Tab-separated table of C-alpha atoms and ligand atoms in Angstrom:
chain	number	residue	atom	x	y	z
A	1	UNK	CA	119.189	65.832	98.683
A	2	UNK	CA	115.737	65.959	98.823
A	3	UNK	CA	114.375	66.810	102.605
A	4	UNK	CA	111.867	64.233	104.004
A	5	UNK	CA	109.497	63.707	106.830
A	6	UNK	CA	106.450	61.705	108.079
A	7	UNK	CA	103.926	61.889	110.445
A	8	UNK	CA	102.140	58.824	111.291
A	9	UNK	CA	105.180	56.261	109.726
A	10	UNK	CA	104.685	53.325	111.922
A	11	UNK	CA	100.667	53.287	110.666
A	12	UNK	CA	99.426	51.855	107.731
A	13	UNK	CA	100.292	54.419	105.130
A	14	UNK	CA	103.352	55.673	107.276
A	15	UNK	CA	104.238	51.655	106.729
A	16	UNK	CA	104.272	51.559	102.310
A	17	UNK	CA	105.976	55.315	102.831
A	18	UNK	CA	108.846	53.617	104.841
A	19	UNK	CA	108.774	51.300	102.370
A	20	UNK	CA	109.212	53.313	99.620
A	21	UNK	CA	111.533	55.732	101.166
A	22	UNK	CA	113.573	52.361	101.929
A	23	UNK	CA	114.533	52.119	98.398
A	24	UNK	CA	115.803	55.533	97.575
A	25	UNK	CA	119.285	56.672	98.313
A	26	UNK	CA	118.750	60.111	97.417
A	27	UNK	CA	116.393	61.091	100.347
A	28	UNK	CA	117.657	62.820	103.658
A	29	UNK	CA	114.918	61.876	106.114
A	30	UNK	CA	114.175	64.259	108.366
A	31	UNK	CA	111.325	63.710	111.178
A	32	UNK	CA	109.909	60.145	111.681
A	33	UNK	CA	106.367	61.002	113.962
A	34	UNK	CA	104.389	57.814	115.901
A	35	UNK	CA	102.371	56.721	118.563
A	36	UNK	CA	103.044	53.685	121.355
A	37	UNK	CA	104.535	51.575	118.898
A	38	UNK	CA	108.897	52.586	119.832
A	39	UNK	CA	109.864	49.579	118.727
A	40	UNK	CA	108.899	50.309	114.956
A	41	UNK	CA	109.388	53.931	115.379
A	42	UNK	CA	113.011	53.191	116.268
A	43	UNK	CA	113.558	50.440	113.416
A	44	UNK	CA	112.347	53.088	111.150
A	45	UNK	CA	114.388	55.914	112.454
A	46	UNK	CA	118.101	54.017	112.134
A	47	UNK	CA	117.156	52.195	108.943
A	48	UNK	CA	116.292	55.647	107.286
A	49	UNK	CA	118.612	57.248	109.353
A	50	UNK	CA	116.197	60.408	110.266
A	51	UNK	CA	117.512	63.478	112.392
A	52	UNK	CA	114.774	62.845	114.919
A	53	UNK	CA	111.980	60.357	115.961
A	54	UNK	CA	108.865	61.752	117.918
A	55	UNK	CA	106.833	60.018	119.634
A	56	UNK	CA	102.879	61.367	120.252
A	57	UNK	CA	103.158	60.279	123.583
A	58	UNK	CA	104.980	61.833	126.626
A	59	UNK	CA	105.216	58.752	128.656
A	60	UNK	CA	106.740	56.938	126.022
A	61	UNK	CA	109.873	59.176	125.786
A	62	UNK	CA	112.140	56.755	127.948
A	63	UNK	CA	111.601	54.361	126.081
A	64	UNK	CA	112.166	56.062	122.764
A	65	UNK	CA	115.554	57.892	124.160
A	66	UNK	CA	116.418	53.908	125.106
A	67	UNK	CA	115.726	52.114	121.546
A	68	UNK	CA	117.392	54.568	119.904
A	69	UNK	CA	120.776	55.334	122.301
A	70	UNK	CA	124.092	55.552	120.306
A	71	UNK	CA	122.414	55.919	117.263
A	72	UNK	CA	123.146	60.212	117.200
A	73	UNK	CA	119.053	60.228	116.115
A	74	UNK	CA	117.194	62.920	118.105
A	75	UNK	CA	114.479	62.425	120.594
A	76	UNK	CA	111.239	63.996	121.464
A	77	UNK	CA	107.820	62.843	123.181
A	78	UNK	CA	104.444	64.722	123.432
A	79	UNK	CA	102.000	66.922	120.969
A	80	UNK	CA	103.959	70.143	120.921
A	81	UNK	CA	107.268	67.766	119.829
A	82	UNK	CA	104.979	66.611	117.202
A	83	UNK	CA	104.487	70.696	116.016
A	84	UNK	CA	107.686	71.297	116.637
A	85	UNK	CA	109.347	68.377	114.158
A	86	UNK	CA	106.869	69.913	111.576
A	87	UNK	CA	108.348	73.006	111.860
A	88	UNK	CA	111.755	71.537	111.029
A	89	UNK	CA	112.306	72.285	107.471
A	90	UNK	CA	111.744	69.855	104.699
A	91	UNK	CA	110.648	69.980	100.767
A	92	UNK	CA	107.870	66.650	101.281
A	93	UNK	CA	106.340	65.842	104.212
A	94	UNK	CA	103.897	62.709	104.478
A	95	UNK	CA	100.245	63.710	106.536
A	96	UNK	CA	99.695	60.218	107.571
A	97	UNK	CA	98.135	60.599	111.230
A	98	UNK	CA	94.653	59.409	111.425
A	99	UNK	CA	92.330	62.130	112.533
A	100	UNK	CA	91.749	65.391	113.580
A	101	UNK	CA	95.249	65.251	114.966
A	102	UNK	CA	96.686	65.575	111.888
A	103	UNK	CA	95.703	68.966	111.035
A	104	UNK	CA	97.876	70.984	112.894
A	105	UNK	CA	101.148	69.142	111.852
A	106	UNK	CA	99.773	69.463	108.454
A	107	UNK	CA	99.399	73.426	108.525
A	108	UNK	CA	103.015	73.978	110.474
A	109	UNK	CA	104.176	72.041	107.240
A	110	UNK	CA	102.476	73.918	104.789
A	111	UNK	CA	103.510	76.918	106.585
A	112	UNK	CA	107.191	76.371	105.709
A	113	UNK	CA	105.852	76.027	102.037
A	114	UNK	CA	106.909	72.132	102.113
A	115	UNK	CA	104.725	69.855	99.579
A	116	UNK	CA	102.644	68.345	102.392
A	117	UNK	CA	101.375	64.567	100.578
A	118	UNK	CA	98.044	64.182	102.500
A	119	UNK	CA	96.936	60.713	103.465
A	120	UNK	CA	95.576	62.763	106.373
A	121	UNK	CA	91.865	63.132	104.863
A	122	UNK	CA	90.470	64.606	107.971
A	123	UNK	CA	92.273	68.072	108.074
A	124	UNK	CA	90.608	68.506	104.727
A	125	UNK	CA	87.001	67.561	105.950
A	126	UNK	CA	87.595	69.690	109.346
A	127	UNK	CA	89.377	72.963	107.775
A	128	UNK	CA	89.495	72.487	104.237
A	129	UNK	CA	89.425	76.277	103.419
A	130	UNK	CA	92.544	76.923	105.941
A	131	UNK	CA	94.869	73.879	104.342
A	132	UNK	CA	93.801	75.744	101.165
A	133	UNK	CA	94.883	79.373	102.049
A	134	UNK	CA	97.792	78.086	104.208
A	135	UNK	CA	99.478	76.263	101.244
A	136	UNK	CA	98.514	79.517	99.029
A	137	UNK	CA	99.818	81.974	101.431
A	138	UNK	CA	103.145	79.982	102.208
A	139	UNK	CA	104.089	78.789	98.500
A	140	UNK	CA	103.894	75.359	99.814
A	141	UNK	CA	101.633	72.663	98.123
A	142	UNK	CA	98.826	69.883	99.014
A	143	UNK	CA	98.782	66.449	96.933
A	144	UNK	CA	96.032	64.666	97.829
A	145	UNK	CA	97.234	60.639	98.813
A	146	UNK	CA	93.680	59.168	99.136
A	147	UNK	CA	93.886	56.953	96.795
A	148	UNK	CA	90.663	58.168	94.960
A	149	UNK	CA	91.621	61.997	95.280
A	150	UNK	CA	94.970	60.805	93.567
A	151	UNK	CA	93.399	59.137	90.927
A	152	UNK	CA	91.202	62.236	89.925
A	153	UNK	CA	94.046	64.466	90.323
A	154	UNK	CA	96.060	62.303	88.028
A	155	UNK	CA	93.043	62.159	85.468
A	156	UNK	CA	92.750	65.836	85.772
A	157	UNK	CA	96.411	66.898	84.465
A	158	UNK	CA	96.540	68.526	81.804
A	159	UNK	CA	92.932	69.472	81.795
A	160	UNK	CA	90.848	72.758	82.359
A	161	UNK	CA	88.712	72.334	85.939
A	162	UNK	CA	86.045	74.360	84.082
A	163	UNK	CA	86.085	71.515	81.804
A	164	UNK	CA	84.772	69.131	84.244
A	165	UNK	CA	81.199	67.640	84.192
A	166	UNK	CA	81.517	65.321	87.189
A	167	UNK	CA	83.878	63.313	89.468
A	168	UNK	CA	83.360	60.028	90.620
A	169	UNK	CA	84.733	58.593	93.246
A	170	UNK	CA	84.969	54.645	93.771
A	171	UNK	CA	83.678	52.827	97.011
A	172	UNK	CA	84.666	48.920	97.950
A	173	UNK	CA	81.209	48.587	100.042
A	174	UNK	CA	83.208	47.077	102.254
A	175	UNK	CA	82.124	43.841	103.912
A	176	UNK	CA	78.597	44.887	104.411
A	177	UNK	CA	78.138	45.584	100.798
A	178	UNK	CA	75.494	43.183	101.150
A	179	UNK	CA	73.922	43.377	104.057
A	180	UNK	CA	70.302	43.858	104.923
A	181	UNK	CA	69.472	46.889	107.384
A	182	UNK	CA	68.539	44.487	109.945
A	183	UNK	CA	72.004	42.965	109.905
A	184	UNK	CA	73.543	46.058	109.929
A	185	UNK	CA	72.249	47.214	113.382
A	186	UNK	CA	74.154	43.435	114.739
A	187	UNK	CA	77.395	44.144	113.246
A	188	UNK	CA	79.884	43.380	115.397
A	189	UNK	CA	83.849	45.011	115.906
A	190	UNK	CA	85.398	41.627	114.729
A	191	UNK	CA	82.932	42.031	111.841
A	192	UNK	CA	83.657	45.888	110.860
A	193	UNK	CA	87.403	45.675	111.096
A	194	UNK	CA	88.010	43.226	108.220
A	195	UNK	CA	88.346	45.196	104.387
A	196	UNK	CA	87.484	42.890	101.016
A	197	UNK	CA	89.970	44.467	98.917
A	198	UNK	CA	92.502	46.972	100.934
A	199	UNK	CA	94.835	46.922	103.906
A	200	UNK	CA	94.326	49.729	106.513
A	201	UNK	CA	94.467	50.705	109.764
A	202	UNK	CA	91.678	49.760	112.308
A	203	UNK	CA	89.620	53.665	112.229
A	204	UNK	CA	89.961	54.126	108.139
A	205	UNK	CA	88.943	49.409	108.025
A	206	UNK	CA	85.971	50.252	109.938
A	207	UNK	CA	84.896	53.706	108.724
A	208	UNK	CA	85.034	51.803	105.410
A	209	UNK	CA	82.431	48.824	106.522
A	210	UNK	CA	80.800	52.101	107.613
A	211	UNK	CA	80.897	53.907	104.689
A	212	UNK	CA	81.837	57.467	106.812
A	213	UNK	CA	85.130	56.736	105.177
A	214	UNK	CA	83.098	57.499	101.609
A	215	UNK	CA	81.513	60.453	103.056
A	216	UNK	CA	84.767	61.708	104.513
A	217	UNK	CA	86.019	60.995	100.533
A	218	UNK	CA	82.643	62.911	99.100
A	219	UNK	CA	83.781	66.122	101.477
A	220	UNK	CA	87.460	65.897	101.004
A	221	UNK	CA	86.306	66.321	96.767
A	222	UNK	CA	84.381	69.007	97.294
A	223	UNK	CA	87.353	70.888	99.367
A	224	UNK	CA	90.332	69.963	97.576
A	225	UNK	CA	88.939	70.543	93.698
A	226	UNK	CA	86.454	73.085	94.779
A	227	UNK	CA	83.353	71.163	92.924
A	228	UNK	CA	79.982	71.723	93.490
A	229	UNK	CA	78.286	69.008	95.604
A	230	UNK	CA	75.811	68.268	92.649
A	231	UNK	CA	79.028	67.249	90.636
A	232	UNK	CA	80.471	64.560	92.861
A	233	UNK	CA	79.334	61.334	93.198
A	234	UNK	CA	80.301	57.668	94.225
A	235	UNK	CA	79.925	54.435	92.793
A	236	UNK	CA	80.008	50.888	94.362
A	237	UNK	CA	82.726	48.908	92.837
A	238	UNK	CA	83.779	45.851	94.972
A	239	UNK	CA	87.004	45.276	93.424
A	240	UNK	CA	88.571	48.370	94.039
A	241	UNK	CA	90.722	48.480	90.503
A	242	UNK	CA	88.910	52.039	88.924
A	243	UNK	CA	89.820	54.261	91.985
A	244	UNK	CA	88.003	57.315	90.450
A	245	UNK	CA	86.621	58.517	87.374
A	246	UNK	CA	86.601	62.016	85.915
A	247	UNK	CA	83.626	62.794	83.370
A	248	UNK	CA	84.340	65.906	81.025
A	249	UNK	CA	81.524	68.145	78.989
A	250	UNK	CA	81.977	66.321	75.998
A	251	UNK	CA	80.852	63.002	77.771
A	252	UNK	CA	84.273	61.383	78.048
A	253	UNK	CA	85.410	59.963	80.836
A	254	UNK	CA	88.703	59.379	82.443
A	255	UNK	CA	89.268	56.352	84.830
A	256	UNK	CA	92.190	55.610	86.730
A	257	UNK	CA	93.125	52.278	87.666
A	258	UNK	CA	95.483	50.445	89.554
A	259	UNK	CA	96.128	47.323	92.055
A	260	UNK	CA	94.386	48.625	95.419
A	261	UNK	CA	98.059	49.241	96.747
A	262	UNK	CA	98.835	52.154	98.697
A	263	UNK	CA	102.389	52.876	97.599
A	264	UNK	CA	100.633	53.726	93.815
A	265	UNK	CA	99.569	57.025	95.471
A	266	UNK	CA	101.783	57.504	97.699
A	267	UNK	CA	104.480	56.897	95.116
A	268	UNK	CA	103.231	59.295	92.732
A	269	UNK	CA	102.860	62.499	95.427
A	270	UNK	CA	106.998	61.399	96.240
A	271	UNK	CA	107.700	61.423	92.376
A	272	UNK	CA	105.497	63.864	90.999
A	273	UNK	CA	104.989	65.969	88.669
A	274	UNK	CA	108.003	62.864	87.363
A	275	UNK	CA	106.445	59.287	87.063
A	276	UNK	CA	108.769	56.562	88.373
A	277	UNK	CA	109.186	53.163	88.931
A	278	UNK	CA	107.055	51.888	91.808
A	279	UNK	CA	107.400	48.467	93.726
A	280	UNK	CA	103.939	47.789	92.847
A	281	UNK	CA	101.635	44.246	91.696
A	282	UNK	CA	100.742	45.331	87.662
A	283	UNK	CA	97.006	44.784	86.496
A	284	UNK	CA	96.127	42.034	84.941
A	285	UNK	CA	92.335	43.006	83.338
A	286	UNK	CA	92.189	39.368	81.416
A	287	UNK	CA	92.792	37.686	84.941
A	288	UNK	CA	90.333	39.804	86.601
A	289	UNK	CA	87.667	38.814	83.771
A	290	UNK	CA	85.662	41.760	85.038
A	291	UNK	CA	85.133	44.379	86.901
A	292	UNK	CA	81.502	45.264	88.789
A	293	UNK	CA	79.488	48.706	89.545
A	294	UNK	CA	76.263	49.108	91.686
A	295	UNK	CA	74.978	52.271	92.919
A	296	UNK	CA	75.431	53.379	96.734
A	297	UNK	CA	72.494	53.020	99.239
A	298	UNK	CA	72.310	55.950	101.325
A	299	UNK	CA	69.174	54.304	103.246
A	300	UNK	CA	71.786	51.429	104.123
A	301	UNK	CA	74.456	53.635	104.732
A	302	UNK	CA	73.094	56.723	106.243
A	303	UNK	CA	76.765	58.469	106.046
A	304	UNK	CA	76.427	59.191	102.666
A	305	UNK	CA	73.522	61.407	102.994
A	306	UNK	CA	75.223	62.957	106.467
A	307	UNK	CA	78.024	64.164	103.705
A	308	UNK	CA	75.147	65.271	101.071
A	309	UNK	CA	73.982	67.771	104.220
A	310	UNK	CA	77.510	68.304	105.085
A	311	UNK	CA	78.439	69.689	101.670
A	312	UNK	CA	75.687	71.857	101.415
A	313	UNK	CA	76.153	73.459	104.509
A	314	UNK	CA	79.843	73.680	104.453
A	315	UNK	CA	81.081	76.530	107.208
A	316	UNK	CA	82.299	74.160	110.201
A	317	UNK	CA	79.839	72.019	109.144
A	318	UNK	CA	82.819	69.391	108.517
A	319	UNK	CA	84.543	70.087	111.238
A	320	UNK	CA	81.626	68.790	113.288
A	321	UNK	CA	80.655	65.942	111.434
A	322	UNK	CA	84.480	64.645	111.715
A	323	UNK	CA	84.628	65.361	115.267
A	324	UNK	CA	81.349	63.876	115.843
A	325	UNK	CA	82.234	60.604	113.325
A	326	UNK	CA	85.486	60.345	115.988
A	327	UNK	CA	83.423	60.313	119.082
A	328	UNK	CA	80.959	58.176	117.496
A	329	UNK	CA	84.197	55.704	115.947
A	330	UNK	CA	85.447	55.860	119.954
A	331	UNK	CA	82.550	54.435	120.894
A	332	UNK	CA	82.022	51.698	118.701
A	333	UNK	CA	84.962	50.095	119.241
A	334	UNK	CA	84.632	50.613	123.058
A	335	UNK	CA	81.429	48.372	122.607
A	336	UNK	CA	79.018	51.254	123.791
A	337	UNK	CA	76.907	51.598	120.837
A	338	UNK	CA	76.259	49.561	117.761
A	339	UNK	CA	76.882	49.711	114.154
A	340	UNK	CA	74.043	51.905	113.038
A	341	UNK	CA	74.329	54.195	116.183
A	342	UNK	CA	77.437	55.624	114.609
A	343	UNK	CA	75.736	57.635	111.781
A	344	UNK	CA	72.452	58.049	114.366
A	345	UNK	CA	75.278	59.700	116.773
A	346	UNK	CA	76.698	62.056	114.280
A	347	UNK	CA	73.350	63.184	112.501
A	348	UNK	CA	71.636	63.740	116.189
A	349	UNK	CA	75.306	65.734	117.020
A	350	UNK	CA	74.701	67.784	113.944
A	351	UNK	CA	71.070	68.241	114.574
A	352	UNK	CA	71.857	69.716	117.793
A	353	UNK	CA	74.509	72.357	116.918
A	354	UNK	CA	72.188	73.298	113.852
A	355	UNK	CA	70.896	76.615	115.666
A	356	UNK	CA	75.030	77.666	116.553
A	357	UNK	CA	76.146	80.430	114.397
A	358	UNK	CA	79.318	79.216	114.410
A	359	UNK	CA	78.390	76.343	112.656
A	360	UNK	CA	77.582	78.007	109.068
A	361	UNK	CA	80.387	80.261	109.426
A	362	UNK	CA	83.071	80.105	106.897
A	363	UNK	CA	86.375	78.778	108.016
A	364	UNK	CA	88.522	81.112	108.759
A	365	UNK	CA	90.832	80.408	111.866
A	366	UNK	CA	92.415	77.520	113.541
A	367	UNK	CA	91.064	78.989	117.034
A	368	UNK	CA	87.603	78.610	115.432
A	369	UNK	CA	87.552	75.156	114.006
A	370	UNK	CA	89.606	74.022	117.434
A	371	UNK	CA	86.129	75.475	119.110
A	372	UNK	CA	83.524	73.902	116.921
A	373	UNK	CA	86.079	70.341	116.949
A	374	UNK	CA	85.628	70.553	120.812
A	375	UNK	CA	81.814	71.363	121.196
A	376	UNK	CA	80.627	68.418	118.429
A	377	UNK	CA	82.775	66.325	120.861
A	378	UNK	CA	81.057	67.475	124.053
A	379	UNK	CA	77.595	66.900	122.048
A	380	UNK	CA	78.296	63.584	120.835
A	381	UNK	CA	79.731	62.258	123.846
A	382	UNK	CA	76.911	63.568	125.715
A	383	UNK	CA	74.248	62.341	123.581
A	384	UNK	CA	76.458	58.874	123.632
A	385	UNK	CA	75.812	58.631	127.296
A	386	UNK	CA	71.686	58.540	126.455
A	387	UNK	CA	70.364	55.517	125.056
A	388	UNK	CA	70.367	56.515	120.972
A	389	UNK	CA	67.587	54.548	119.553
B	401	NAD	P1	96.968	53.955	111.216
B	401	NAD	O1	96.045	53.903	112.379
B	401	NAD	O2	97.485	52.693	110.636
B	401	NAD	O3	98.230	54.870	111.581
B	401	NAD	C1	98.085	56.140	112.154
B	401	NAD	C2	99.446	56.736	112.502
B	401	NAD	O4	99.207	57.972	113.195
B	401	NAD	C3	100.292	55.892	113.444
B	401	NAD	O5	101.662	56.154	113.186
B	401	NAD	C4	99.910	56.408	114.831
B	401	NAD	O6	100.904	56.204	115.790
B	401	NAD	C5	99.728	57.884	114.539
B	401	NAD	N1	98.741	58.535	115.407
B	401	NAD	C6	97.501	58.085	115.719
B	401	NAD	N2	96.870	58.968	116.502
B	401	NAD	C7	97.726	59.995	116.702
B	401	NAD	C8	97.649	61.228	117.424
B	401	NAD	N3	96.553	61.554	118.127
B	401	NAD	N4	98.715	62.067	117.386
B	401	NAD	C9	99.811	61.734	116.690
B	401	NAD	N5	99.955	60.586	115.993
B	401	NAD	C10	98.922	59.738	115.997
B	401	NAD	O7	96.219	54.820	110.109
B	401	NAD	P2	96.294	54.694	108.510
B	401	NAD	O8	95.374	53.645	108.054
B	401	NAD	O9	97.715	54.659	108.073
B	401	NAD	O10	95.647	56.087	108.076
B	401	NAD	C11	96.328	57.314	108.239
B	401	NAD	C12	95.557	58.407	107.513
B	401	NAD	O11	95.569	58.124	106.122
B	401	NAD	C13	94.094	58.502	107.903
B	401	NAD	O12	93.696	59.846	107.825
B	401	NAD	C14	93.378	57.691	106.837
B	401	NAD	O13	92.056	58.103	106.634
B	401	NAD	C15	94.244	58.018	105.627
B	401	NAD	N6	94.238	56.999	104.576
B	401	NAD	C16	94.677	55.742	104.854
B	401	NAD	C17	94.690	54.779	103.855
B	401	NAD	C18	95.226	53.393	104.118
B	401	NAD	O14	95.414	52.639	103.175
B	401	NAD	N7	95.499	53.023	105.362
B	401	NAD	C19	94.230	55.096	102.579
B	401	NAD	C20	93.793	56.391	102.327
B	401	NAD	C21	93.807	57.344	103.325
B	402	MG	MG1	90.369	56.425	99.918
């Protein structure tokens, strides 16, 4: 029996993991990791019958212990709980937390050399370089989940990484794909939090309208297949069928395509290297008639020249522009700044920590990225508290 957990199963991708994980009988679940929502957590837990059910949240423990009495499934509330579970052994273990957060579950997995499937895109972008030398060190194993970073993976098998030209990544434009920059700087929350083509959760929905999900993307490339920055690009395609394309010396390309349905990725890290069958909508290209490309606007969408700089710098350069994009997400949503303040936030955030050491220093330590995480949070929300524009 294979040994299973996930962190972050009552979100979005925790949701078509359950899903999946529904149909197979020859899975022992281990951990099942959430947030406030018990009632899902707990439907989860005896459905998949899982050893133990964590919630994030200490105050929610009573009510976890309660949804869950006579079922012989384990309890636990609060962040070390959350360590803890990923320290229980397991051979796959789903990174599906939004945020920072997720990186330190992540690492205790990789640590007991499980293959950690990484929805999680964050840890990469914040301490890319330790994930790496964890999973090294440990014998354990990242496959990326992101639906692009799949597909290039996927187009990459079987093929020399010397042998790549460029990789380009695929970007919905979300529903301001259109938009003039005037309209940008009104867009509202109700606006932001609706996607054209994919089902999320609220951060990821909005970071797409955004496009800091894209530049998250851009840096997560660079980290997990070790590129140069010059070699990774993105494309506008508002259908969201080609998820990625890999271009090779000799001028061919590789595209990867698929339904914009989570469980395709998500199925293939739970399967792989084996393909299987997957619960998912086939592609009908006739139907679709065709399929569009533009190029990205960086002028429009300033995050994709934030993760230009970012990638350049690299050090803990990521590691503050996440921290900073989370402070700046907080905010948004909490109706204290607009739309365009977001990126002004994070660039003015990077601006200012420009002249730390620290901040071109490669990544070496968890202590050090947990420092640099917490100062770009002290900047941003400090700069927040100014009028931005
Ligand atoms: P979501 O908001 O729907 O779910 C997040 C999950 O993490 C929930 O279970 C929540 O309870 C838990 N969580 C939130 N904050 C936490 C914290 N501080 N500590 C512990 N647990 C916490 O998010 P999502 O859309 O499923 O995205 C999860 C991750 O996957 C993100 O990193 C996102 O960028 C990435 N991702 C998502 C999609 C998608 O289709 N939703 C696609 C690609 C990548
Ligand atoms: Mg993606």
């Amino acid at each position: 029996m294979r040994r299973v957990s996930v962190f972050g199963a009552t979100g979005s991708v925790g949701e078509n993991t359950f899903d999946l994980l529904s149909r197979r009988a020859d899975i022992q679940v281990v951990a099942l990791t959430g947030g406030r929502n018990i009632a899902r957590l707990a439907h989860q837990a005896r459905a998949l019958r899982a050893e133990i059910a964590v919630t994030a949240h200490d105050d929610c423990y009573d009510a976890l212990r309660d949804a869950l009495a006579g079922s012989g499934i384990q309890v636990a509330a609060g962040t070390q709980a959350l360590i803890d579970a990923a320290d229980r052994p397991a051979d796959w273990v789903m990174s599906a937390i939004v945020g920072a957060a997720g990186l330190v579950p992540g690492l205790r997995a990789l640590s007991q050399g499980a293959t950690l499937a990484l929805a999680n895109k964050e840890s990469l972008v914040t301490a890319g370089p330790l994930m790496l030398a964890c999973a090294a060190r440990h014998g354990g194993r990242i496959l990326p989940v992101d639906s692009e970073h799949s597909a290039v993976f996927q187009a990459l098998v079987g093929e020399d990484i010397a042998a790549v030209d460029r990789v380009v990544i695929t970007a919905s434009g979300g529903p301001f794909r259109a938009w003039t920059k005037a309209q940008l700087e009104t867009a509202t929350l109700a606006q932001a939090q609706v996607h054209p083509s994919w089902s999320m959760g609220q951060r990821i929905t909005i970071d797409s309208a955004s496009m800091f999900n894209k530049a998250l993307e851009l840096i997560e490339t660079r980290e997990f297949f070790g590129l140069d920055p010059a070699q990774i690009e993105t494309v506008v395609h508002p259908q969201s069928i080609v998820h990625a394309l890999v271009g090779f010396r000799d001028g061919a390309m590789m595209a990867h395509m698929g339904m914009p349905d989570m469980r395709h990725a998500i199925g293939y890290a739970l399967n792989w290297p084996a393909r299987a069958d997957l619960p998912v909508p086939r592609l009908d290209l006739a139907a679709l008639g065709q399929l569009q490309f533009e190029a990205p606007d960086p002028d429009r969408f300033p995050a994709l020249r934030l993760a230009r700089h970012v990638m350049e710098l690299r050090g803990h350069a990521g590691t503050a522009f996440n921290a900073a994009k989370e402070v700046a997400l907080d905010e948004f949503i909490a109706g204290r700044i607009g739309f365009m303040d977001m990126a002004r936030l994070v660039e003015r955030t990077l601006d200012r920590l420009m002249s730390d050491s620290a901040l071109s220093a490669p990544v070496q330590a968890l202590e050090t990225v947990q420092a640099m995480d917490q100062m770009a949070r002290r900047v941003a929300c400090d700069l927040a508290s100014r009028p931005i524009v």
